[in-house]
Short mmCIF file of C-alpha atoms in Angstrom, two decimals:
data_model
loop_
_atom_site.label_atom_id
_atom_site.label_comp_id
_atom_site.label_asym_id
_atom_site.label_seq_id
_atom_site.Cartn_x
_atom_site.Cartn_y
_atom_site.Cartn_z
CA MET A 1287 6.57 -24.23 3.62
CA GLN A 1288 7.92 -27.13 1.56
CA ALA A 1289 11.43 -26.56 2.86
CA SER A 1290 10.16 -26.45 6.42
CA GLN A 1291 8.37 -29.75 5.99
CA ASN A 1292 11.45 -31.31 4.45
CA ARG A 1293 13.59 -30.19 7.38
CA GLN A 1294 10.99 -31.53 9.77
CA ALA A 1295 10.93 -34.91 8.03
CA SER A 1296 14.72 -35.02 8.00
CA SER A 1297 14.83 -34.17 11.70
CA VAL A 1298 12.39 -36.96 12.50
CA ILE A 1299 14.42 -39.46 10.49
CA HIS A 1300 17.64 -38.49 12.28
CA GLU A 1301 15.86 -38.75 15.61
CA MET A 1302 14.57 -42.20 14.79
CA TYR A 1303 18.05 -43.29 13.73
CA GLN A 1304 19.45 -42.06 17.02
CA GLN A 1305 16.77 -43.75 19.09
CA SER A 1306 17.33 -47.09 17.40
CA VAL A 1307 20.96 -46.95 16.36
CA GLN A 1308 21.96 -49.48 18.99
CA GLU A 1309 19.73 -51.99 17.19
CA MET A 1310 21.62 -51.75 13.90
CA ASP A 1311 23.52 -54.71 12.62
CA PRO A 1312 27.24 -54.38 13.46
CA TYR A 1313 28.37 -53.79 9.89
CA TYR A 1314 25.86 -51.02 9.25
CA LEU A 1315 26.55 -49.37 12.61
CA SER A 1316 30.29 -49.34 12.02
CA HIS A 1317 29.78 -46.94 9.12
CA PHE A 1318 28.05 -44.16 11.01
CA HIS A 1319 28.93 -41.78 13.78
CA VAL A 1320 25.97 -40.28 15.60
CA LEU A 1321 26.75 -36.61 16.18
CA GLY A 1322 24.08 -34.44 17.74
CA ASN A 1323 21.06 -34.56 15.46
CA HIS A 1324 22.96 -35.85 12.46
CA VAL A 1325 23.93 -39.29 11.24
CA SER A 1326 27.30 -38.93 9.58
CA PRO A 1327 29.06 -41.51 7.45
CA ASP A 1328 32.25 -42.90 8.89
CA THR A 1329 34.75 -42.20 6.17
CA SER A 1330 37.27 -44.53 7.74
CA SER A 1331 35.14 -47.58 7.02
CA GLN A 1332 35.21 -49.78 3.97
CA GLY A 1333 33.98 -48.22 0.79
CA ASN A 1334 34.05 -44.68 -0.46
CA SER A 1335 31.33 -42.07 -0.47
CA VAL A 1336 29.79 -41.46 -3.85
CA ASN A 1337 29.13 -37.81 -4.68
CA PHE A 1338 27.37 -36.80 -7.90
CA SER A 1339 27.91 -33.26 -9.25
CA SER A 1340 -12.64 -38.26 -7.11
CA CYS A 1341 -12.82 -41.65 -5.37
CA LYS A 1342 -13.18 -39.92 -2.06
CA ASP A 1343 -15.49 -42.47 -0.49
CA GLN A 1344 -13.89 -45.57 -1.98
CA PHE A 1345 -11.57 -47.51 0.24
CA PHE A 1346 -9.90 -50.66 -0.97
CA THR A 1347 -7.79 -53.30 0.70
CA LEU A 1348 -5.09 -55.37 -0.92
CA GLU A 1349 -7.62 -58.11 -1.56
CA SER A 1350 -10.52 -55.98 -2.79
CA PHE A 1351 -9.05 -53.34 -5.11
CA PRO A 1352 -10.61 -53.95 -8.56
CA ALA A 1353 -8.09 -54.46 -11.34
CA THR A 1354 -10.32 -52.55 -13.72
CA ALA A 1355 -11.16 -49.67 -11.39
CA ASP A 1356 -11.16 -46.21 -12.92
CA LEU A 1357 -8.41 -44.43 -11.03
CA SER A 1358 -8.38 -41.24 -13.01
CA ALA A 1359 -10.75 -39.40 -10.69
CA CYS A 1360 -9.16 -40.48 -7.42
CA ASN A 1361 -7.69 -37.64 -5.43
CA SER A 1362 -7.50 -38.65 -1.78
CA PRO A 1363 -8.40 -42.17 -0.63
CA SER A 1364 -6.23 -44.85 0.82
CA ALA A 1365 -6.85 -46.89 -2.26
CA VAL A 1366 -4.35 -49.73 -2.37
CA SER A 1367 -3.92 -52.14 -5.21
CA VAL A 1368 -3.98 -55.79 -5.79
CA LEU A 1369 -0.27 -56.58 -5.86
CA SER A 1370 1.74 -59.26 -7.58
CA SER A 1371 4.90 -61.06 -6.62
CA ARG A 1372 7.04 -59.18 -9.09
CA SER A 1373 9.84 -56.96 -7.94
CA PRO A 1374 10.82 -53.76 -9.72
CA PHE A 1375 14.29 -55.25 -9.86
CA SER A 1376 13.07 -58.74 -10.67
CA PRO A 1377 11.04 -58.01 -13.78
CA GLN A 1378 9.66 -61.49 -14.27
CA GLY A 1379 9.82 -63.05 -10.85
CA SER A 1380 11.66 -63.52 -7.59
CA GLN A 1381 13.60 -66.32 -6.00
CA SER A 1382 11.19 -66.86 -3.15
CA CYS A 1383 12.93 -69.51 -1.11
CA SER A 1384 11.96 -69.26 2.24
CA SER A 1385 28.29 -52.52 2.91
CA ASP A 1386 29.56 -49.87 2.86
CA GLN A 1387 27.88 -46.62 3.90
CA HIS A 1388 25.00 -45.23 1.91
CA HIS A 1389 26.34 -43.58 -1.18
CA SER A 1390 25.06 -40.05 -1.18
CA PHE A 1391 24.82 -38.00 -4.33
CA ASP A 1392 25.34 -34.25 -4.31
CA ASN A 1393 23.14 -32.79 -1.61
CA THR A 1394 22.45 -29.64 -3.56
CA CYS A 1395 20.37 -31.57 -6.07
CA GLY A 1396 18.87 -34.04 -3.65
CA SER A 1397 15.63 -35.91 -3.61
CA PRO A 1398 14.47 -35.14 -0.07
CA LEU A 1399 11.43 -36.73 1.45
CA SER A 1400 8.89 -34.34 0.03
CA GLY A 1401 6.35 -33.00 2.49
CA CYS A 1402 2.65 -33.74 2.25
CA SER A 1403 0.63 -32.08 4.99
CA VAL A 1404 -2.91 -32.85 6.07
CA THR A 1405 -5.10 -30.60 3.94
CA ASP A 1406 -8.30 -30.74 6.02
CA ASP A 1407 -9.22 -27.78 8.15
CA ASP A 1408 -7.65 -28.09 11.61
CA ASN A 1409 -11.01 -27.91 13.36
CA GLU A 1410 -12.48 -30.60 11.17
CA LEU A 1411 -9.44 -32.80 11.76
CA LYS A 1412 -9.57 -32.27 15.51
CA HIS A 1413 -13.22 -33.27 15.43
CA LYS A 1414 -12.25 -36.43 13.58
CA LEU A 1415 -9.50 -37.12 16.09
CA LYS A 1416 -11.98 -36.74 18.92
CA GLU A 1417 -14.21 -39.30 17.26
CA LEU A 1418 -11.24 -41.63 16.94
CA GLU A 1419 -10.39 -41.11 20.59
CA ILE A 1420 -13.90 -42.11 21.61
CA SER A 1421 -13.92 -45.12 19.31
CA LEU A 1422 -10.53 -46.29 20.56
CA LEU A 1423 -10.74 -45.43 24.24
CA GLY A 1424 -14.45 -45.42 25.00
CA PRO A 1425 -16.85 -42.56 25.69
CA GLU A 1426 -15.29 -41.80 29.05
CA SER A 1427 -11.80 -41.66 27.55
CA ASP A 1428 -10.20 -42.91 30.74
CA ILE A 1429 -7.28 -44.30 28.75
CA VAL A 1430 -6.72 -47.13 31.16
CA ASP A 1431 -7.10 -49.56 28.32
CA SER A 1432 -6.60 -53.29 28.26
CA CYS A 1433 -4.75 -52.94 24.99
CA TYR A 1434 -1.90 -51.29 26.83
CA CYS A 1435 -1.76 -54.23 29.21
CA SER A 1436 -1.54 -56.80 26.47
CA PHE A 1437 0.93 -54.85 24.34
CA ARG A 1438 3.15 -53.53 27.11
CA GLY A 1439 3.32 -56.62 29.21
CA GLY A 1440 0.65 -55.85 31.82
CA GLY A 1441 0.02 -53.19 34.43
CA HIS A 1442 -2.16 -50.06 34.21
CA ARG A 1443 -0.78 -46.85 32.80
CA ASP A 1444 -1.33 -43.72 34.79
CA ALA A 1445 -4.52 -42.20 33.37
CA SER A 1446 -3.43 -38.58 33.63
CA MET A 1447 -0.08 -39.31 31.99
CA ALA A 1448 -1.79 -41.26 29.23
CA ARG A 1449 -4.24 -38.38 28.75
CA ARG A 1450 -1.37 -35.90 28.37
CA ASN A 1451 0.43 -38.18 25.91
CA TRP A 1452 -2.76 -38.66 23.91
CA ASN A 1453 -3.46 -34.95 23.79
CA GLN A 1454 0.10 -34.28 22.64
CA VAL A 1455 -0.36 -36.72 19.76
CA VAL A 1456 -3.71 -35.22 18.81
CA GLU A 1457 -2.30 -31.68 18.80
CA MET A 1458 0.78 -32.74 16.85
CA ILE A 1459 -0.91 -34.55 13.96
CA PRO A 1460 -2.24 -31.54 11.99
CA ARG A 1461 1.29 -30.15 11.80
CA LEU A 1462 2.89 -33.34 10.49
CA SER A 1463 3.86 -34.05 6.92
CA LEU A 1464 2.91 -37.37 5.37
CA GLN A 1465 6.43 -38.71 5.90
CA ASP A 1466 6.41 -37.61 9.55
CA THR A 1467 3.09 -39.33 10.09
CA LEU A 1468 4.32 -42.56 8.50
CA ILE A 1469 7.40 -42.60 10.71
CA HIS A 1470 5.46 -41.80 13.87
CA CYS A 1471 3.05 -44.61 13.01
CA ALA A 1472 5.92 -47.03 12.49
CA GLN A 1473 7.42 -45.88 15.80
CA ALA A 1474 4.12 -46.58 17.60
CA ILE A 1475 3.96 -50.05 16.07
CA HIS A 1476 7.59 -50.60 17.02
CA ASP A 1477 6.69 -49.62 20.60
CA SER A 1478 3.55 -51.82 20.54
CA ASP A 1479 1.45 -48.73 21.28
CA LEU A 1480 -1.81 -49.97 19.78
CA ASN A 1481 -3.97 -46.92 20.40
CA VAL A 1482 -1.53 -44.38 19.00
CA ALA A 1483 -0.69 -46.62 16.04
CA THR A 1484 -4.38 -47.04 15.21
CA LEU A 1485 -4.87 -43.29 15.39
CA PHE A 1486 -2.03 -42.67 12.96
CA LEU A 1487 -3.31 -45.40 10.61
CA ASP A 1488 -6.71 -43.67 10.43
CA VAL A 1489 -5.11 -40.30 9.77
CA LEU A 1490 -2.84 -41.79 7.09
CA GLY A 1491 -5.89 -43.18 5.34
CA GLN A 1492 -6.89 -39.62 4.54
CA MET A 1493 -3.44 -38.58 3.33
CA VAL A 1494 -2.49 -41.22 0.76
CA SER A 1495 -3.61 -42.07 -2.75
CA VAL A 1496 -2.41 -44.46 -5.44
CA SER A 1497 -3.06 -41.70 -7.98
CA GLY A 1498 -1.44 -38.86 -6.06
CA ASP A 1499 2.08 -37.46 -5.99
CA PRO A 1500 5.00 -39.84 -5.39
CA ALA A 1501 4.83 -39.46 -1.60
CA GLN A 1502 1.10 -40.15 -1.54
CA ARG A 1503 1.43 -43.20 -3.77
CA LEU A 1504 4.27 -44.67 -1.75
CA GLY A 1505 2.37 -43.83 1.43
CA ALA A 1506 -0.57 -45.94 0.26
CA TYR A 1507 1.57 -49.06 0.05
CA LEU A 1508 3.51 -48.35 3.24
CA LEU A 1509 0.18 -47.85 5.01
CA GLU A 1510 -1.02 -51.27 3.91
CA GLY A 1511 2.21 -52.80 5.14
CA LEU A 1512 1.86 -51.08 8.51
CA ARG A 1513 -1.73 -52.28 8.84
CA ALA A 1514 -0.70 -55.83 8.07
CA ARG A 1515 2.15 -55.70 10.56
CA LEU A 1516 -0.02 -54.25 13.33
CA GLU A 1517 -2.62 -56.95 12.78
CA ARG A 1518 0.07 -59.65 12.68
CA SER A 1519 -1.28 -60.56 9.25
CA GLY A 1520 1.71 -59.66 7.13
CA SER A 1521 2.49 -63.14 5.86
CA ALA A 1522 -1.17 -64.00 5.32
CA ILE A 1523 -1.77 -60.87 3.24
CA TYR A 1524 1.49 -61.38 1.37
CA LYS A 1525 0.53 -64.94 0.43
CA ALA A 1526 -3.04 -64.01 -0.42
CA LEU A 1527 -1.79 -61.59 -3.03
CA LYS A 1528 -0.71 -64.49 -5.21
CA CYS A 1529 -4.39 -65.27 -5.76
CA GLU A 1530 -4.91 -61.81 -7.22
CA GLU A 1531 -2.18 -61.78 -9.82
CA PRO A 1532 -2.97 -60.20 -13.16
CA THR A 1533 -2.94 -62.36 -16.25
CA SER A 1534 0.38 -63.11 -17.88
CA SER A 1535 -0.22 -60.65 -20.70
CA GLU A 1536 -1.25 -57.92 -18.25
CA LEU A 1537 1.81 -58.47 -16.08
CA MET A 1538 4.06 -58.45 -19.13
CA SER A 1539 2.52 -55.13 -20.10
CA TYR A 1540 3.12 -53.63 -16.64
CA MET A 1541 6.73 -54.77 -16.56
CA SER A 1542 7.29 -53.45 -20.05
CA ILE A 1543 6.09 -50.04 -18.90
CA LEU A 1544 8.65 -49.93 -16.08
CA PHE A 1545 11.34 -51.16 -18.46
CA GLN A 1546 10.58 -48.25 -20.75
CA ILE A 1547 10.19 -45.41 -18.26
CA CYS A 1548 13.03 -46.08 -15.79
CA PRO A 1549 16.54 -47.47 -16.41
CA TYR A 1550 16.95 -49.85 -13.47
CA PHE A 1551 16.51 -53.04 -15.52
CA LYS A 1552 18.55 -51.74 -18.44
CA PHE A 1553 21.32 -50.67 -16.08
CA GLY A 1554 21.71 -54.26 -14.91
CA TYR A 1555 21.40 -55.83 -18.35
CA THR A 1556 23.71 -53.37 -20.09
CA SER A 1557 26.49 -53.42 -17.51
CA ALA A 1558 26.49 -57.22 -17.11
CA ASN A 1559 26.46 -57.83 -20.88
CA ALA A 1560 29.37 -55.43 -21.38
CA VAL A 1561 31.39 -57.22 -18.67
CA ILE A 1562 30.65 -60.65 -20.14
CA TRP A 1563 31.52 -59.47 -23.64
CA GLU A 1564 34.91 -58.19 -22.51
CA ALA A 1565 35.73 -61.31 -20.48
CA MET A 1566 34.79 -63.66 -23.32
CA VAL A 1567 36.23 -61.75 -26.26
CA ASN A 1568 38.48 -64.58 -27.46
CA GLU A 1569 36.69 -67.62 -26.04
CA PRO A 1570 35.45 -70.26 -28.54
CA ILE A 1571 32.93 -71.86 -26.14
CA ILE A 1572 30.95 -69.72 -23.70
CA HIS A 1573 28.62 -70.92 -20.96
CA ILE A 1574 26.49 -68.34 -19.13
CA ILE A 1575 24.62 -69.29 -15.96
CA ASP A 1576 21.90 -66.79 -15.14
CA PHE A 1577 20.37 -67.08 -11.67
CA GLN A 1578 17.24 -65.19 -12.66
CA ILE A 1579 16.81 -65.74 -16.35
CA ALA A 1580 13.26 -64.31 -16.37
CA GLN A 1581 12.36 -63.99 -20.06
CA GLY A 1582 15.93 -64.03 -21.29
CA SER A 1583 15.62 -60.51 -22.67
CA GLN A 1584 19.08 -59.57 -21.40
CA TYR A 1585 20.75 -61.88 -23.91
CA ILE A 1586 19.10 -60.63 -27.08
CA PRO A 1587 21.61 -57.75 -27.56
CA LEU A 1588 24.50 -59.95 -26.38
CA ILE A 1589 23.69 -62.58 -29.01
CA ASP A 1590 23.64 -59.82 -31.63
CA ASP A 1591 27.10 -58.67 -30.49
CA LEU A 1592 28.53 -62.18 -30.41
CA ALA A 1593 27.27 -62.81 -33.95
CA ASN A 1594 29.39 -59.91 -35.16
CA ARG A 1595 32.48 -60.76 -33.15
CA PRO A 1596 35.75 -60.52 -35.11
CA GLY A 1597 36.89 -64.01 -35.97
CA GLY A 1598 33.39 -65.43 -35.92
CA PRO A 1599 30.82 -66.21 -33.24
CA PRO A 1600 31.49 -68.67 -30.40
CA VAL A 1601 29.51 -71.69 -29.34
CA LEU A 1602 27.06 -70.38 -26.76
CA ARG A 1603 25.39 -72.26 -23.91
CA ILE A 1604 22.99 -70.61 -21.47
CA THR A 1605 21.71 -72.18 -18.27
CA GLY A 1606 18.65 -70.38 -16.98
CA VAL A 1607 17.77 -70.68 -13.30
CA ASP A 1608 14.31 -69.47 -12.33
CA ASP A 1609 11.62 -70.57 -9.93
CA SER A 1610 7.98 -71.29 -10.62
CA GLN A 1611 6.82 -67.75 -9.85
CA SER A 1612 8.31 -66.51 -13.10
CA ALA A 1613 6.34 -69.00 -15.17
CA HIS A 1614 3.19 -66.94 -14.67
CA ALA A 1615 4.82 -63.79 -16.02
CA ARG A 1616 6.15 -65.63 -19.05
CA GLY A 1617 2.93 -67.48 -19.68
CA GLY A 1618 4.77 -70.77 -19.36
CA GLY A 1619 7.93 -72.56 -18.28
CA LEU A 1620 11.57 -71.99 -19.11
CA GLN A 1621 11.19 -73.79 -22.44
CA ILE A 1622 9.69 -70.54 -23.74
CA VAL A 1623 12.97 -68.74 -22.98
CA GLY A 1624 15.04 -71.49 -24.57
CA GLN A 1625 12.97 -71.52 -27.74
CA LYS A 1626 13.11 -67.75 -28.15
CA LEU A 1627 16.88 -67.53 -27.65
CA ALA A 1628 17.54 -70.60 -29.80
CA GLN A 1629 15.59 -69.09 -32.69
CA LEU A 1630 17.50 -65.84 -32.39
CA ALA A 1631 20.88 -67.57 -32.19
CA GLN A 1632 20.05 -69.73 -35.22
CA SER A 1633 19.11 -66.67 -37.24
CA LYS A 1634 22.51 -65.14 -36.33
CA GLY A 1635 24.51 -68.26 -37.14
CA ILE A 1636 25.52 -68.97 -33.52
CA PRO A 1637 25.68 -72.59 -32.33
CA PHE A 1638 23.43 -72.53 -29.26
CA GLN A 1639 22.18 -74.71 -26.41
CA PHE A 1640 19.81 -73.83 -23.58
CA HIS A 1641 19.51 -75.70 -20.29
CA ALA A 1642 16.55 -75.03 -18.01
CA ALA A 1643 17.07 -75.24 -14.25
CA ALA A 1644 13.52 -74.61 -13.04
CA MET A 1645 14.18 -74.12 -9.35
CA SER A 1646 14.93 -71.55 -6.72
CA GLY A 1647 18.52 -70.49 -6.27
CA CYS A 1648 18.29 -72.00 -2.79
CA GLU A 1649 17.86 -75.43 -4.37
CA VAL A 1650 20.68 -75.25 -6.91
CA GLU A 1651 23.47 -77.79 -6.64
CA ARG A 1652 26.46 -78.27 -8.90
CA SER A 1653 24.78 -81.16 -10.72
CA ASN A 1654 21.93 -78.87 -11.81
CA LEU A 1655 24.29 -76.64 -13.80
CA ARG A 1656 25.86 -79.17 -16.21
CA ILE A 1657 29.35 -77.73 -16.20
CA ARG A 1658 31.59 -79.01 -19.00
CA THR A 1659 35.33 -78.91 -19.41
CA GLY A 1660 36.76 -76.60 -22.04
CA GLU A 1661 34.12 -73.89 -21.74
CA ALA A 1662 34.58 -70.37 -20.42
CA LEU A 1663 32.04 -69.77 -17.67
CA ALA A 1664 30.24 -66.54 -16.80
CA VAL A 1665 27.74 -66.33 -13.93
CA ASN A 1666 25.13 -63.58 -13.75
CA PHE A 1667 23.17 -62.51 -10.65
CA PRO A 1668 20.68 -59.86 -11.89
CA TYR A 1669 18.88 -58.53 -8.80
CA ALA A 1670 18.75 -62.10 -7.55
CA LEU A 1671 21.01 -62.58 -4.53
CA HIS A 1672 18.92 -60.44 -2.18
CA HIS A 1673 16.19 -63.10 -2.38
CA MET A 1674 18.53 -65.71 -0.89
CA PRO A 1675 18.15 -66.09 2.91
CA ASP A 1676 21.41 -65.65 4.81
CA GLU A 1677 22.71 -66.54 8.26
CA SER A 1678 20.19 -64.22 9.92
CA VAL A 1679 17.34 -66.36 8.57
CA SER A 1680 18.63 -69.89 8.21
CA THR A 1681 21.55 -71.93 9.50
CA GLN A 1682 21.92 -73.18 5.93
CA ASN A 1683 22.80 -69.62 4.82
CA HIS A 1684 21.90 -70.11 1.16
CA ARG A 1685 23.26 -66.69 0.26
CA ASP A 1686 26.85 -67.55 1.10
CA ARG A 1687 26.46 -71.23 0.17
CA LEU A 1688 25.49 -70.25 -3.36
CA LEU A 1689 28.47 -67.92 -3.69
CA ARG A 1690 30.86 -70.65 -2.54
CA LEU A 1691 29.26 -73.04 -5.00
CA VAL A 1692 29.76 -70.59 -7.86
CA LYS A 1693 33.39 -70.03 -6.86
CA SER A 1694 34.00 -73.79 -6.99
CA LEU A 1695 32.97 -73.72 -10.67
CA SER A 1696 36.03 -71.54 -11.50
CA PRO A 1697 34.09 -68.94 -13.50
CA LYS A 1698 35.96 -66.49 -15.66
CA VAL A 1699 33.67 -63.68 -14.47
CA VAL A 1700 30.72 -63.20 -12.11
CA THR A 1701 28.41 -60.19 -12.41
CA ILE A 1702 26.24 -58.89 -9.55
CA VAL A 1703 23.57 -56.21 -9.85
CA GLU A 1704 21.70 -55.24 -6.69
CA GLN A 1705 19.65 -52.47 -5.15
CA GLU A 1706 21.75 -50.19 -2.96
CA SER A 1707 19.63 -50.49 0.15
CA ASN A 1708 20.01 -51.88 3.66
CA THR A 1709 16.97 -53.96 4.62
CA ASN A 1710 18.35 -57.43 5.28
CA THR A 1711 19.18 -57.49 8.99
CA SER A 1712 17.93 -54.03 9.95
CA PRO A 1713 15.33 -54.04 12.76
CA PHE A 1714 11.81 -52.98 11.82
CA LEU A 1715 11.93 -49.24 12.49
CA LEU A 1716 15.25 -48.65 10.71
CA ARG A 1717 14.11 -50.88 7.87
CA PHE A 1718 10.91 -48.88 7.54
CA ILE A 1719 12.81 -45.57 7.39
CA GLU A 1720 15.21 -47.06 4.83
CA THR A 1721 12.30 -48.32 2.73
CA LEU A 1722 10.61 -44.91 2.93
CA ASP A 1723 13.78 -43.13 1.81
CA TYR A 1724 14.68 -45.55 -0.97
CA TYR A 1725 11.25 -45.84 -2.53
CA THR A 1726 10.59 -42.10 -2.26
CA ALA A 1727 13.45 -41.67 -4.70
CA MET A 1728 12.18 -44.51 -6.89
CA PHE A 1729 8.62 -43.17 -7.06
CA GLU A 1730 9.96 -39.71 -7.89
CA SER A 1731 12.04 -41.18 -10.70
CA ILE A 1732 9.03 -43.01 -12.11
CA ASP A 1733 6.88 -39.91 -11.76
CA VAL A 1734 8.90 -37.81 -14.20
CA ALA A 1735 8.22 -40.22 -17.05
CA ARG A 1736 4.43 -40.48 -16.93
CA SER A 1737 1.56 -38.20 -15.93
CA ARG A 1738 -0.06 -38.55 -12.49
CA ASP A 1739 -3.30 -39.91 -13.94
CA ASP A 1740 -1.65 -42.44 -16.26
CA LYS A 1741 -3.47 -45.67 -15.48
CA GLN A 1742 -0.73 -47.87 -16.91
CA ARG A 1743 1.86 -46.30 -14.63
CA ILE A 1744 -0.43 -46.69 -11.63
CA ARG A 1745 -0.93 -50.37 -12.30
CA ALA A 1746 2.75 -50.92 -13.06
CA GLU A 1747 3.58 -49.55 -9.61
CA GLN A 1748 0.83 -51.63 -8.03
CA HIS A 1749 1.77 -54.92 -9.63
CA CYS A 1750 5.53 -54.59 -9.94
CA VAL A 1751 6.64 -52.50 -6.96
CA ALA A 1752 4.11 -52.37 -4.15
CA ARG A 1753 4.23 -56.02 -3.12
CA ASP A 1754 7.92 -55.76 -2.28
CA ILE A 1755 7.17 -52.76 -0.06
CA VAL A 1756 4.45 -54.63 1.83
CA ASN A 1757 6.78 -57.61 2.26
CA MET A 1758 9.59 -55.51 3.73
CA VAL A 1759 7.27 -53.71 6.15
CA ALA A 1760 4.89 -56.47 7.23
CA CYS A 1761 6.89 -59.70 7.18
CA GLU A 1762 9.74 -61.24 9.16
CA GLY A 1763 11.80 -64.42 9.09
CA PHE A 1764 11.36 -66.71 6.09
CA GLU A 1765 8.27 -64.76 5.06
CA ARG A 1766 10.38 -61.67 4.33
CA VAL A 1767 12.02 -62.43 1.00
CA GLU A 1768 13.10 -58.87 0.15
CA ARG A 1769 16.45 -58.60 1.96
CA HIS A 1770 18.70 -56.02 0.33
CA GLU A 1771 22.28 -55.27 1.30
CA LEU A 1772 24.68 -52.45 0.48
CA LEU A 1773 27.55 -53.06 -1.89
CA GLY A 1774 30.00 -53.09 1.02
CA LYS A 1775 28.26 -56.15 2.44
CA TRP A 1776 28.30 -57.87 -0.95
CA ARG A 1777 32.02 -57.15 -1.18
CA MET A 1778 32.57 -58.83 2.16
CA ARG A 1779 30.54 -61.87 1.14
CA MET A 1780 32.30 -62.19 -2.20
CA ARG A 1781 35.76 -61.98 -0.63
CA MET A 1782 34.81 -64.51 2.03
CA ALA A 1783 33.75 -66.87 -0.77
CA GLY A 1784 37.18 -66.45 -2.40
CA PHE A 1785 36.40 -63.93 -5.15
CA THR A 1786 38.51 -60.94 -6.13
CA PRO A 1787 37.04 -57.78 -7.70
CA CYS A 1788 37.24 -57.21 -11.42
CA PRO A 1789 37.16 -53.43 -12.00
CA MET A 1790 34.75 -52.08 -14.60
CA SER A 1791 36.48 -50.79 -17.70
CA SER A 1792 35.78 -47.50 -19.41
CA SER A 1793 33.93 -49.35 -22.17
CA VAL A 1794 31.50 -50.84 -19.63
CA THR A 1795 30.75 -47.47 -18.04
CA GLY A 1796 30.54 -45.95 -21.50
CA ALA A 1797 27.89 -48.46 -22.54
CA VAL A 1798 25.80 -47.62 -19.48
CA LYS A 1799 26.21 -43.87 -20.06
CA ASN A 1800 24.98 -44.28 -23.62
CA MET A 1801 21.94 -46.15 -22.33
CA LEU A 1802 21.14 -43.40 -19.82
CA ARG A 1803 20.90 -40.79 -22.56
CA ASP A 1804 17.35 -41.99 -23.17
CA PHE A 1805 16.27 -41.18 -19.61
CA ASN A 1806 15.81 -38.18 -17.34
CA GLU A 1807 18.92 -36.08 -16.63
CA ASN A 1808 18.51 -36.64 -12.89
CA TYR A 1809 19.78 -40.20 -13.22
CA ARG A 1810 23.46 -40.23 -12.31
CA LEU A 1811 26.26 -42.71 -12.87
CA GLN A 1812 29.59 -42.96 -11.10
CA GLU A 1813 32.40 -45.49 -10.83
CA VAL A 1814 33.88 -46.08 -7.37
CA ASP A 1815 36.42 -48.76 -6.44
CA GLY A 1816 35.80 -50.65 -9.66
CA ALA A 1817 32.01 -50.79 -9.32
CA ILE A 1818 29.42 -48.53 -10.90
CA TYR A 1819 26.53 -46.85 -9.11
CA LEU A 1820 23.25 -45.75 -10.66
CA GLY A 1821 21.52 -42.99 -8.72
CA TRP A 1822 18.49 -40.75 -8.78
CA LYS A 1823 19.52 -37.23 -7.76
CA ASN A 1824 21.22 -37.63 -4.36
CA ARG A 1825 20.28 -41.29 -3.76
CA ALA A 1826 22.27 -44.31 -4.95
CA MET A 1827 19.71 -46.79 -6.25
CA ALA A 1828 21.60 -49.74 -7.74
CA THR A 1829 25.13 -51.08 -8.12
CA SER A 1830 26.86 -53.30 -10.64
CA SER A 1831 30.10 -55.12 -9.86
CA ALA A 1832 32.20 -57.88 -11.41
CA TRP A 1833 34.27 -60.65 -9.79
CA ARG A 1834 36.50 -63.56 -10.65
#
């Protein structure tokens, strides 16, 4: 049964790709050939494929979910959390100024979209669907509805045709998995089919739960994003969430949980530190510019290593760039980071200076970075660049402007860590499918580390992951700040800015492999074309690359 549902979900995804493939951005499209019912990677394109051998009656909205609610007894509702502005790959904040083919791991050990079928009795569900039909279309169910006129540009639909289409949807729903239902709902919203979309939203409300399995938990947040998009309230809901942020200490606790139970943060910190260490091995004066300094935790082990460097420690300067959103997570401004790192450096005998650049990356100019002659410069982008709007959002194209600015500083090395996902310029339906696929793997990877009823894990997902999902589904334009690109696209941008790749050494990959020993065996690591990929089962999740 499970295998059948997985094949069905896969078939639906391929069908959706085919239906919308002409809407893909040119780079993404160039990497796929559509063959029958399969989307196949174009191996002739840039980049190589990576292969790795009881709250039943409680319903909460994003605004109303109580932070102290007892979630342990929940087993079915569409309970959706209060969310914060923190990204799972931006542990203390996000820069909120308004590639190559997907790397597939070994299919035999994949992380397919796991099925989750409606569990209600078919007759009971059909009765519910009939009630929905009456509520949506009126007691006569003529299905010549004004909603179709407003959403489809006017004109009456043929009643008998509409009736047949409606009946087909009603008969199909009990056979759909949760993933199928989510995709069909997104398709209806994409087609501006208000009645069908509303039907699917109501059905989804009975299928998802923030305390369920990974698919049900992810479904809860995708459902809220779909609701917000359908109601044209995505940006309003997204902004309103800021009023519901947990306290600084609570948010720190949630982020610490994710840091402990999944390696995505440590992957970025470990790989970037190893690259910087190698590049600066003989430099007497080192200046590191970090474009998302967060709490500065990345540099604690690096300072320890520099203190023990043969020949003595260098002079170390760190410039921390971070916007005001991170101040809440830290419990204060960037001076907290500077004080913590300065105390550590002093205890290790390292001459140290910290410069705070409290601004979004979009606002950074050369004068904000205080470059000095005679210092070796390293620039770090830890899950930061995808928050910069590009040419698809703004004529200023801060994404490429920032890269050109960094190149003009003549850095000795630049490190980039990003999610391996394509959501920047993808149209809504493809972006939704991509988000579903990517975060299914992420929620599965989180699930193996904590029990289903672990309240801390539930709240960590709610406050550190879910808001990004809602933003990607519900928002567009400047309001959509989560805009991920595949490594192939980052390669193109870096080369256009004048950078050349700096291949990862065996010592860098070795450091990351050592780190992964503390995590589940389904995390995979592979080096391709000088970059390293972190994956969960068959899905590439993050990449780390170096440039000069």
